[in-house]
Amino acid sequence: MKTGRCFMKNIISILLTTIFIACSASASGSKATKTLDKGELSNMKISIQITSDLSDGQAGSGNHKLTATLADNSSAIAFYKLLEKGPVTIKMNDYGNFEKVGPLGVTLPRNDTQITTTAGDIILYQGNQVTIYYDKNSWNFTRLGKVDEVTQTELKKILGKGNVTAVFDVLR
């Protein structure tokens, strides 16, 4: 009988230790994810050349150059490193009357957190799409950066109602 109790105590001890280690790893993993995107901006600057698809019947100028400051997270760093290799052109479509979205062509690391976007937010969606917001939306996103010194009204005019082409590059 004593051998059976010792065996059970050992099994219970091993199970509790395993649970403790698993819980510790899980807690530290979620903590690490949260620290990767503090919502802070870095000193990495990029340019964005927006060309409107004027064949949509839009009036006005079709070219605008914007600057943006990237966020302080591993996704923005990966995006910046991609841009250091050369400009990235993304054909962007309107979605939901609050954003322009287009495929990046590669997958970047994600740092998704619950975000309520504002005009000018540059977001990585699902790791492989880039969006520029001109209005609010709430979801789990990865913030890549923020367009500098542009109001919501100005951004709506620049992005227009149709498709746009955005050329992202390191600010030189």
N, CA, C and O of each residue as an XYZ file, in Angstrom:
688
protein
N       0.806     -1.197      0.000
C       0.000      0.000      0.000
C       0.854      1.268      0.000
O       0.545      2.238     -0.692
N       1.943      1.245      0.792
C       2.791      2.418      0.862
C       3.412      2.720     -0.508
O       3.561      3.885     -0.877
N       3.766      1.696     -1.246
C       4.354      1.875     -2.571
C       3.344      2.541     -3.503
O       3.715      3.403     -4.300
N       2.093      2.157     -3.414
C       1.032      2.760     -4.235
C       0.847      4.225     -3.900
O       0.684      5.043     -4.805
N       0.867      4.581     -2.614
C       0.703      5.990     -2.210
C       1.885      6.822     -2.684
O       1.701      7.935     -3.178
N       3.089      6.298     -2.540
C       4.281      7.022     -3.002
C       4.208      7.258     -4.510
O       4.533      8.337     -5.006
N       3.772      6.219     -5.225
C       3.633      6.337     -6.676
C       2.633      7.434     -7.033
O       2.899      8.253     -7.912
N       1.482      7.456     -6.354
C       0.450      8.469     -6.608
C       0.964      9.861     -6.254
O       0.716     10.818     -6.989
N       1.683      9.983     -5.128
C       2.246     11.284     -4.739
C       3.221     11.776     -5.804
O       3.232     12.961     -6.139
N       4.024     10.885     -6.329
C       4.978     11.259     -7.374
C       4.256     11.716     -8.640
O       4.645     12.707     -9.257
N       3.219     11.002     -9.020
C       2.435     11.370    -10.206
C       1.795     12.740    -10.004
O       1.856     13.595    -10.888
N       1.184     12.946     -8.844
C       0.533     14.239     -8.561
C       1.579     15.346     -8.554
O       1.339     16.427     -9.091
N       2.717     15.092     -7.959
C       3.793     16.083     -7.917
C       4.257     16.442     -9.330
O       4.458     17.616     -9.641
N       4.424     15.443    -10.171
C       4.846     15.677    -11.556
C       3.779     16.467    -12.311
O       4.116     17.396    -13.044
N       2.515     16.124    -12.151
C       1.419     16.839    -12.817
C       1.366     18.298    -12.374
O       1.238     19.193    -13.209
N       1.463     18.546    -11.071
C       1.421     19.921    -10.565
C       2.617     20.730    -11.076
O       2.469     21.901    -11.425
N       3.780     20.117    -11.118
C       4.959     20.802    -11.639
C       4.776     21.141    -13.111
O       5.115     22.245    -13.537
N       4.246     20.211    -13.888
C       3.999     20.439    -15.312
C       2.999     21.571    -15.515
O       3.198     22.431    -16.372
N       1.937     21.575    -14.739
C       0.929     22.638    -14.836
C       1.549     23.980    -14.476
O       1.305     24.975    -15.158
N       2.338     24.019    -13.425
C       2.996     25.253    -12.996
C       3.910     25.791    -14.098
O       3.890     26.987    -14.390
N       4.706     24.921    -14.707
C       5.619     25.342    -15.777
C       4.829     25.842    -16.982
O       5.178     26.861    -17.579
N       3.773     25.130    -17.336
C       2.949     25.540    -18.482
C       2.307     26.898    -18.237
O       2.281     27.741    -19.134
N       1.792     27.116    -17.042
C       1.169     28.404    -16.706
C       2.199     29.523    -16.721
O       1.909     30.620    -17.200
N       3.391     29.267    -16.208
C       4.454     30.274    -16.192
C       4.868     30.642    -17.598
O       5.046     31.820    -17.907
N       5.024     29.642    -18.454
C       5.412     29.902    -19.844
C       4.333     30.690    -20.563
O       4.636     31.613    -21.319
N       3.076     30.333    -20.334
C       1.961     31.029    -20.970
C       1.896     32.474    -20.524
O       1.694     33.370    -21.344
N       2.064     32.709    -19.240
C       2.004     34.071    -18.717
C       3.142     34.910    -19.264
O       2.924     36.059    -19.646
N       4.350     34.369    -19.312
C       5.471     35.145    -19.822
C       5.347     35.350    -21.323
O       5.780     36.383    -21.833
N       4.764     34.392    -22.049
C       4.566     34.543    -23.485
C       3.608     35.666    -23.800
O       3.877     36.461    -24.700
N       2.493     35.761    -23.085
C       1.538     36.831    -23.355
C       2.108     38.175    -22.937
O       1.816     39.195    -23.561
N       2.917     38.183    -21.887
C       3.545     39.418    -21.448
C       4.505     39.920    -22.526
O       4.548     41.117    -22.813
N       5.269     39.013    -23.119
C       6.217     39.392    -24.160
C       5.489     39.956    -25.374
O       5.951     40.929    -25.969
N       4.369     39.366    -25.747
C       3.608     39.855    -26.890
C       3.134     41.278    -26.650
O       3.201     42.113    -27.552
N       2.656     41.564    -25.448
C       2.151     42.900    -25.150
C       3.257     43.947    -25.182
O       3.001     45.091    -25.557
N       4.474     43.588    -24.799
C       5.542     44.575    -24.780
C       6.094     44.865    -26.164
O       6.811     45.850    -26.342
N       5.774     44.023    -27.159
C       6.286     44.257    -28.496
C       5.625     45.441    -29.178
O       6.241     46.061    -30.045
N       4.411     45.773    -28.824
C       3.734     46.916    -29.431
C       3.140     47.767    -28.331
O       2.036     47.507    -27.851
N       3.881     48.783    -27.937
C       3.426     49.691    -26.887
C       2.589     50.828    -27.473
O       2.103     51.692    -26.743
N       2.427     50.819    -28.795
C       1.699     51.902    -29.437
C       2.554     53.138    -29.613
O       2.069     54.176    -30.063
N       3.834     53.032    -29.257
C       4.735     54.162    -29.358
C       5.321     54.233    -30.758
O       5.455     53.222    -31.448
N       5.672     55.461    -31.166
C       6.292     55.641    -32.462
C       7.805     55.639    -32.306
O       8.332     56.033    -31.266
N       8.487     55.199    -33.331
C       9.944     55.128    -33.310
C      10.518     56.317    -34.070
O       9.808     57.282    -34.354
N      11.799     56.246    -34.397
C      12.410     57.296    -35.220
C      12.527     56.870    -36.679
O      13.179     57.548    -37.473
N      11.894     55.738    -37.041
C      11.931     55.270    -38.430
C      10.891     56.028    -39.249
O       9.702     56.007    -38.931
N      11.346     56.688    -40.295
C      10.462     57.487    -41.155
C      10.393     56.866    -42.542
O      11.387     56.366    -43.069
N       9.202     56.908    -43.121
C       9.016     56.422    -44.486
C       8.257     57.463    -45.296
O       7.637     58.370    -44.741
N       8.315     57.319    -46.611
C       7.500     58.152    -47.495
C       6.455     57.258    -48.150
O       6.665     56.063    -48.358
N       5.335     57.871    -48.465
C       4.264     57.154    -49.155
C       3.805     58.032    -50.312
O       3.290     59.130    -50.100
N       3.993     57.548    -51.526
C       3.524     58.246    -52.715
C       2.172     57.650    -53.081
O       2.087     56.476    -53.442
N       1.109     58.459    -52.990
C      -0.248     57.996    -53.297
C      -0.635     58.494    -54.681
O      -0.585     59.692    -54.959
N      -1.019     57.564    -55.544
C      -1.518     57.910    -56.868
C      -2.942     57.401    -56.973
O      -3.202     56.205    -56.841
N      -3.866     58.329    -57.214
C      -5.275     57.960    -57.342
C      -5.530     57.379    -58.717
O      -4.932     57.798    -59.708
N      -6.418     56.415    -58.761
C      -6.849     55.833    -60.021
C      -7.955     56.742    -60.552
O      -9.132     56.547    -60.247
N      -7.564     57.737    -61.350
C      -8.515     58.751    -61.820
C      -9.505     58.209    -62.835
O     -10.447     58.905    -63.214
N      -9.304     56.977    -63.278
C     -10.270     56.398    -64.202
C     -11.589     56.079    -63.497
O     -12.577     55.728    -64.142
N     -11.597     56.206    -62.152
C     -12.829     55.965    -61.399
C     -13.796     57.143    -61.493
O     -14.855     57.125    -60.866
N     -13.443     58.161    -62.270
C     -14.317     59.317    -62.393
C     -14.054     60.364    -61.325
O     -14.857     61.283    -61.163
N     -12.954     60.251    -60.592
C     -12.625     61.238    -59.565
C     -12.081     62.493    -60.227
O     -11.475     62.438    -61.297
N     -12.303     63.598    -59.586
C     -11.740     64.846    -60.063
C     -10.548     65.209    -59.187
O     -10.437     64.744    -58.053
N      -9.653     66.048    -59.722
C      -8.561     66.556    -58.895
C      -7.250     65.860    -59.170
O      -7.143     64.963    -60.007
N      -6.260     66.312    -58.430
C      -4.910     65.809    -58.586
C      -4.816     64.361    -58.144
O      -5.465     63.957    -57.179
N      -4.010     63.580    -58.847
C      -3.902     62.175    -58.536
C      -2.643     61.777    -57.797
O      -2.474     60.594    -57.499
N      -1.729     62.726    -57.476
C      -0.473     62.386    -56.820
C      -0.277     63.166    -55.525
O      -0.449     64.384    -55.480
N       0.084     62.438    -54.480
C       0.341     63.063    -53.180
C       1.485     62.331    -52.504
O       1.550     61.101    -52.521
N       2.386     63.102    -51.908
C       3.488     62.498    -51.162
C       3.268     62.759    -49.675
O       3.116     63.898    -49.234
N       3.257     61.658    -48.918
C       3.064     61.739    -47.474
C       4.306     61.195    -46.781
O       5.084     60.447    -47.374
N       4.482     61.573    -45.535
C       5.504     60.940    -44.708
C       4.801     60.273    -43.539
O       3.692     60.646    -43.156
N       5.471     59.281    -42.987
C       4.897     58.562    -41.849
C       6.024     58.162    -40.907
O       7.177     57.996    -41.307
N       5.650     58.013    -39.647
C       6.570     57.537    -38.623
C       6.125     56.138    -38.244
O       4.953     55.911    -37.941
N       7.065     55.194    -38.262
C       6.720     53.811    -37.954
C       6.635     53.584    -36.449
O       7.227     54.312    -35.652
N       5.888     52.559    -36.093
C       5.696     52.186    -34.693
C       6.949     51.484    -34.162
O       7.838     51.101    -34.923
N       6.994     51.330    -32.859
C       8.116     50.675    -32.191
C       7.741     49.230    -31.891
O       7.435     48.885    -30.750
N       7.766     48.376    -32.937
C       7.494     46.949    -32.750
C       8.222     46.153    -33.833
O       8.720     46.725    -34.802
N       8.280     44.848    -33.666
C       9.030     44.002    -34.606
C       8.416     43.998    -35.999
O       9.129     43.788    -36.980
N       7.122     44.222    -36.108
C       6.464     44.266    -37.420
C       6.930     45.488    -38.207
O       7.269     45.381    -39.385
N       6.946     46.643    -37.555
C       7.384     47.878    -38.212
C       8.861     47.795    -38.588
O       9.260     48.287    -39.644
N       9.669     47.181    -37.736
C      11.085     47.007    -38.049
C      11.246     46.118    -39.283
O      12.055     46.417    -40.161
N      10.484     45.037    -39.353
C      10.535     44.145    -40.520
C      10.072     44.881    -41.780
O      10.645     44.696    -42.854
N       9.034     45.715    -41.649
C       8.539     46.506    -42.776
C       9.624     47.479    -43.241
O       9.868     47.607    -44.440
N      10.265     48.153    -42.313
C      11.337     49.102    -42.629
C      12.488     48.390    -43.348
O      13.006     48.902    -44.341
N      12.887     47.216    -42.856
C      13.965     46.450    -43.485
C      13.583     46.037    -44.904
O      14.429     46.017    -45.798
N      12.305     45.707    -45.108
C      11.821     45.390    -46.450
C      11.961     46.608    -47.361
O      12.392     46.482    -48.508
N      11.597     47.786    -46.851
C      11.680     49.014    -47.643
C      13.122     49.431    -47.914
O      13.395     50.084    -48.921
N      14.046     49.062    -47.031
C      15.456     49.387    -47.266
C      15.985     48.680    -48.517
O      16.939     49.144    -49.140
N      15.361     47.560    -48.878
C      15.757     46.823    -50.084
C      15.249     47.507    -51.345
O      15.758     47.259    -52.438
N      14.246     48.368    -51.196
C      13.673     49.085    -52.328
C      12.219     49.403    -52.066
O      11.598     48.811    -51.184
N      11.666     50.347    -52.835
C      10.262     50.732    -52.652
C       9.315     49.550    -52.844
O       9.588     48.636    -53.622
N       8.191     49.588    -52.115
C       7.156     48.556    -52.227
C       5.884     49.229    -52.730
O       5.390     50.173    -52.115
N       5.359     48.740    -53.846
C       4.148     49.287    -54.449
C       2.973     48.388    -54.100
O       3.020     47.173    -54.292
N       1.911     49.012    -53.580
C       0.717     48.266    -53.198
C      -0.506     48.907    -53.848
O      -0.782     50.091    -53.651
N      -1.226     48.116    -54.617
C      -2.505     48.548    -55.201
C      -3.546     48.406    -54.097
O      -3.785     47.301    -53.611
N      -4.166     49.510    -53.697
C      -5.070     49.514    -52.546
C      -6.507     49.808    -52.979
O      -6.771     50.683    -53.804
N      -7.419     49.043    -52.388
C      -8.848     49.205    -52.649
C      -9.530     49.730    -51.404
O      -9.065     49.515    -50.284
N     -10.643     50.424    -51.615
C     -11.412     50.927    -50.477
C     -12.161     49.776    -49.810
O     -12.669     48.873    -50.475
N     -12.216     49.831    -48.503
C     -12.969     48.829    -47.762
C     -13.741     49.521    -46.646
O     -13.152     50.190    -45.797
N     -15.036     49.358    -46.652
C     -15.899     49.817    -45.571
C     -15.988     51.317    -45.382
O     -16.462     51.774    -44.341
N     -15.549     52.091    -46.351
C     -15.562     53.547    -46.241
C     -14.785     54.056    -45.039
O     -15.153     55.071    -44.448
N     -13.693     53.349    -44.663
C     -12.836     53.839    -43.584
C     -11.362     53.500    -43.791
O     -10.520     53.914    -42.994
N     -11.031     52.742    -44.865
C      -9.646     52.352    -45.082
C      -9.385     52.013    -46.536
O     -10.298     51.708    -47.304
N      -8.107     52.077    -46.891
C      -7.612     51.528    -48.150
C      -6.753     50.337    -47.760
O      -5.960     50.425    -46.823
N      -6.903     49.226    -48.467
C      -6.184     48.003    -48.122
C      -5.653     47.332    -49.371
O      -6.289     47.356    -50.425
N      -4.468     46.726    -49.240
C      -3.891     46.003    -50.363
C      -2.870     44.987    -49.904
O      -2.329     45.091    -48.803
N      -2.604     43.994    -50.758
C      -1.661     42.925    -50.411
C      -0.221     43.417    -50.426
O       0.201     44.137    -51.331
N       0.519     43.014    -49.406
C       1.924     43.391    -49.274
C       2.819     42.518    -50.159
O       3.854     42.977    -50.641
N       2.424     41.277    -50.368
C       3.225     40.365    -51.178
C       4.172     39.496    -50.370
O       4.741     38.540    -50.898
N       4.345     39.813    -49.110
C       5.140     39.010    -48.175
C       4.400     38.996    -46.841
O       3.473     39.776    -46.627
N       4.813     38.115    -45.963
C       4.216     38.058    -44.630
C       5.216     38.584    -43.612
O       6.371     38.157    -43.580
N       4.762     39.509    -42.785
C       5.582     40.087    -41.721
C       5.127     39.544    -40.376
O       4.002     39.061    -40.253
N       5.990     39.618    -39.361
C       5.563     39.186    -38.026
C       4.420     40.062    -37.527
O       4.360     41.257    -37.814
N       3.525     39.446    -36.781
C       2.346     40.163    -36.262
C       2.525     40.467    -34.779
O       3.123     39.689    -34.036
N       1.999     41.600    -34.369
C       1.931     42.015    -32.973
C       0.521     42.514    -32.698
O       0.334     43.634    -32.224
N      -0.463     41.688    -32.994
C      -1.859     42.096    -32.904
C      -2.248     42.459    -31.470
O      -1.957     41.735    -30.517
N      -2.913     43.599    -31.356
C      -3.539     44.023    -30.112
C      -4.858     44.697    -30.479
O      -5.048     45.106    -31.625
N      -5.750     44.813    -29.532
C      -7.019     45.509    -29.771
C      -6.715     46.984    -29.988
O      -6.135     47.640    -29.123
N      -7.107     47.500    -31.141
C      -6.828     48.893    -31.519
C      -8.099     49.534    -32.040
O      -8.887     48.893    -32.735
N      -8.296     50.788    -31.706
C      -9.288     51.613    -32.386
C      -8.489     52.584    -33.233
O      -7.799     53.458    -32.710
N      -8.588     52.426    -34.537
C      -7.796     53.234    -35.448
C      -8.316     54.663    -35.510
O      -9.466     54.948    -35.177
N      -7.436     55.541    -35.943
C      -7.801     56.917    -36.259
C      -7.221     57.219    -37.636
O      -6.410     56.455    -38.159
N      -7.639     58.325    -38.211
C      -7.156     58.706    -39.538
C      -5.637     58.786    -39.539
O      -5.030     59.416    -38.673
N      -5.035     58.133    -40.530
C      -3.586     58.159    -40.677
C      -2.888     56.919    -40.155
O      -1.696     56.736    -40.401
N      -3.609     56.057    -39.436
C      -2.977     54.836    -38.946
C      -2.630     53.925    -40.115
O      -3.430     53.725    -41.030
N      -1.424     53.380    -40.065
C      -0.981     52.388    -41.041
C      -0.938     51.066    -40.288
O      -0.233     50.929    -39.288
N      -1.699     50.095    -40.781
C      -1.928     48.847    -40.052
C      -1.509     47.654    -40.908
O      -1.731     47.627    -42.118
N      -0.898     46.674    -40.250
C      -0.630     45.387    -40.878
C      -1.807     44.485    -40.524
O      -2.092     44.261    -39.347
N      -2.483     43.971    -41.535
C      -3.646     43.115    -41.319
C      -3.303     41.694    -41.757
O      -2.868     41.472    -42.887
N      -3.499     40.757    -40.874
C      -3.250     39.332    -41.104
C      -1.813     39.029    -41.536
O      -1.538     37.978    -42.114
N      -0.913     39.952    -41.253
C       0.494     39.730    -41.536
C       0.915     39.970    -42.968
O       2.109     40.028    -43.260
N      -0.066     40.112    -43.886
C       0.316     40.222    -45.300
C      -0.438     41.302    -46.078
O      -0.351     41.353    -47.305
N      -1.166     42.155    -45.384
C      -1.877     43.256    -46.050
C      -1.589     44.547    -45.298
O      -1.456     44.550    -44.074
N      -1.493     45.637    -46.040
C      -1.270     46.947    -45.440
C      -2.518     47.789    -45.644
O      -3.111     47.793    -46.723
N      -2.902     48.492    -44.607
C      -4.056     49.384    -44.695
C      -3.657     50.787    -44.238
O      -2.817     50.960    -43.356
N      -4.277     51.765    -44.857
C      -4.166     53.149    -44.403
C      -5.584     53.568    -44.034
O      -6.484     53.550    -44.873
N      -5.771     53.938    -42.793
C      -7.097     54.315    -42.307
C      -7.335     55.803    -42.478
O      -6.446     56.623    -42.247
N      -8.558     56.139    -42.890
C      -8.973     57.532    -42.921
C     -10.179     57.756    -42.017
O     -10.747     58.848    -41.987
N     -10.569     56.715    -41.279
C     -11.642     56.818    -40.293
C     -11.421     55.748    -39.230
O     -10.424     55.027    -39.261
N     -12.358     55.652    -38.292
C     -12.210     54.740    -37.154
C     -12.629     53.311    -37.480
O     -13.506     53.062    -38.306
N     -11.963     52.383    -36.794
C     -12.333     50.975    -36.819
C     -11.673     50.321    -35.613
O     -10.562     50.697    -35.241
N     -12.330     49.364    -35.006
C     -11.755     48.636    -33.870
C     -11.631     47.163    -34.205
O     -12.576     46.534    -34.678
N     -10.433     46.619    -33.947
C     -10.178     45.211    -34.211
C      -8.820     44.850    -33.632
O      -8.124     45.711    -33.094
N      -8.439     43.590    -33.739
C      -7.094     43.167    -33.361
C      -6.177     43.339    -34.564
O      -6.246     42.583    -35.533
N      -5.320     44.345    -34.482
C      -4.432     44.694    -35.575
C      -3.002     44.821    -35.077
O      -2.733     44.810    -33.876
N      -2.099     44.943    -36.035
C      -0.712     45.304    -35.746
C      -0.473     46.692    -36.305
O      -0.607     46.919    -37.507
N      -0.121     47.608    -35.438
C       0.153     48.980    -35.882
C       1.544     49.026    -36.515
O       2.531     48.623    -35.901
N       1.605     49.524    -37.754
C       2.888     49.730    -38.410
C       3.379     51.160    -38.234
O       4.583     51.395    -38.129
N       2.461     52.114    -38.202
C       2.884     53.500    -38.064
C       1.723     54.459    -38.189
O       0.556     54.078    -38.103
N       2.078     55.722    -38.396
C       1.088     56.800    -38.464
C       1.555     57.827    -39.487
O       2.712     58.247    -39.470
N       0.647     58.233    -40.384
C       0.937     59.290    -41.344
C       1.127     60.591    -40.570
O       0.351     60.907    -39.668
N       2.167     61.338    -40.931
C       2.503     62.581    -40.233
C       1.693     63.766    -40.752
O       1.489     63.913    -41.957
N       1.242     64.596    -39.840
C       0.712     65.931    -40.118
C      -0.334     66.006    -41.220
O      -0.249     66.864    -42.099
N      -1.319     65.115    -41.179
C      -2.420     65.146    -42.137
C      -3.721     64.984    -41.356
O      -3.848     64.086    -40.524
N      -4.682     65.858    -41.629
C      -5.969     65.752    -40.957
C      -6.815     64.664    -41.614
O      -6.499     64.189    -42.705
N      -7.872     64.286    -40.948
C      -8.778     63.285    -41.498
C      -9.394     63.783    -42.806
O      -9.502     63.021    -43.767
N      -9.790     65.028    -42.849
C     -10.387     65.597    -44.060
C      -9.396     65.577    -45.219
O      -9.749     65.200    -46.337
N      -8.151     65.984    -44.949
C      -7.123     65.972    -45.995
C      -6.866     64.550    -46.490
O      -6.732     64.313    -47.691
N      -6.798     63.606    -45.546
C      -6.519     62.222    -45.917
C      -7.648     61.633    -46.758
O      -7.392     60.890    -47.706
N      -8.896     61.959    -46.417
C     -10.028     61.483    -47.225
C      -9.936     62.010    -48.656
O     -10.229     61.283    -49.606
N      -9.532     63.269    -48.813
C      -9.384     63.849    -50.156
C      -8.247     63.178    -50.911
O      -8.370     62.892    -52.101
N      -7.136     62.927    -50.217
C      -5.970     62.312    -50.861
C      -6.287     60.889    -51.313
O      -5.943     60.496    -52.428
N      -6.935     60.125    -50.454
C      -7.220     58.721    -50.769
C      -8.399     58.573    -51.722
O      -8.499     57.586    -52.450
N      -9.288     59.558    -51.713
C     -10.411     59.545    -52.642
C     -11.370     58.391    -52.410
O     -11.296     57.688    -51.402
N     -12.277     58.210    -53.371
C     -13.302     57.176    -53.241
C     -12.960     55.916    -54.011
O     -13.575     54.872    -53.792
N     -12.001     55.992    -54.898
C     -11.656     54.837    -55.722
C     -10.403     54.142    -55.239
O      -9.987     54.287    -54.090
N      -9.817     53.388    -56.142
C      -8.585     52.675    -55.847
C      -7.404     53.639    -55.893
O      -7.449     54.662    -56.575
N      -6.346     53.295    -55.156
C      -5.114     54.064    -55.187
C      -3.937     53.103    -55.276
O      -4.039     51.921    -54.947
N      -2.834     53.645    -55.725
C      -1.575     52.917    -55.672
C      -0.698     53.654    -54.673
O      -0.522     54.869    -54.766
N      -0.153     52.917    -53.721
C       0.720     53.508    -52.701
C       2.117     52.923    -52.862
O       2.298     51.705    -52.878
N       3.097     53.807    -52.980
C       4.487     53.370    -53.039
C       5.139     53.751    -51.712
O       5.323     54.931    -51.412
N       5.483     52.739    -50.931
C       6.111     52.929    -49.628
C       7.623     52.853    -49.819
O       8.118     51.980    -50.532
N       8.360     53.772    -49.177
C       9.813     53.790    -49.294
C      10.406     54.381    -48.021
O       9.729     55.098    -47.284
N      11.666     54.076    -47.773
C      12.375     54.703    -46.671
C      12.530     56.185    -47.002
O      12.889     56.533    -48.127
N      12.267     57.046    -46.045
C      12.409     58.487    -46.264
C      13.886     58.804    -46.444
O      14.708     58.544    -45.566
N      14.201     59.366    -47.593
C      15.609     59.649    -47.920
C      15.842     61.132    -47.991
O      16.962     61.570    -48.253
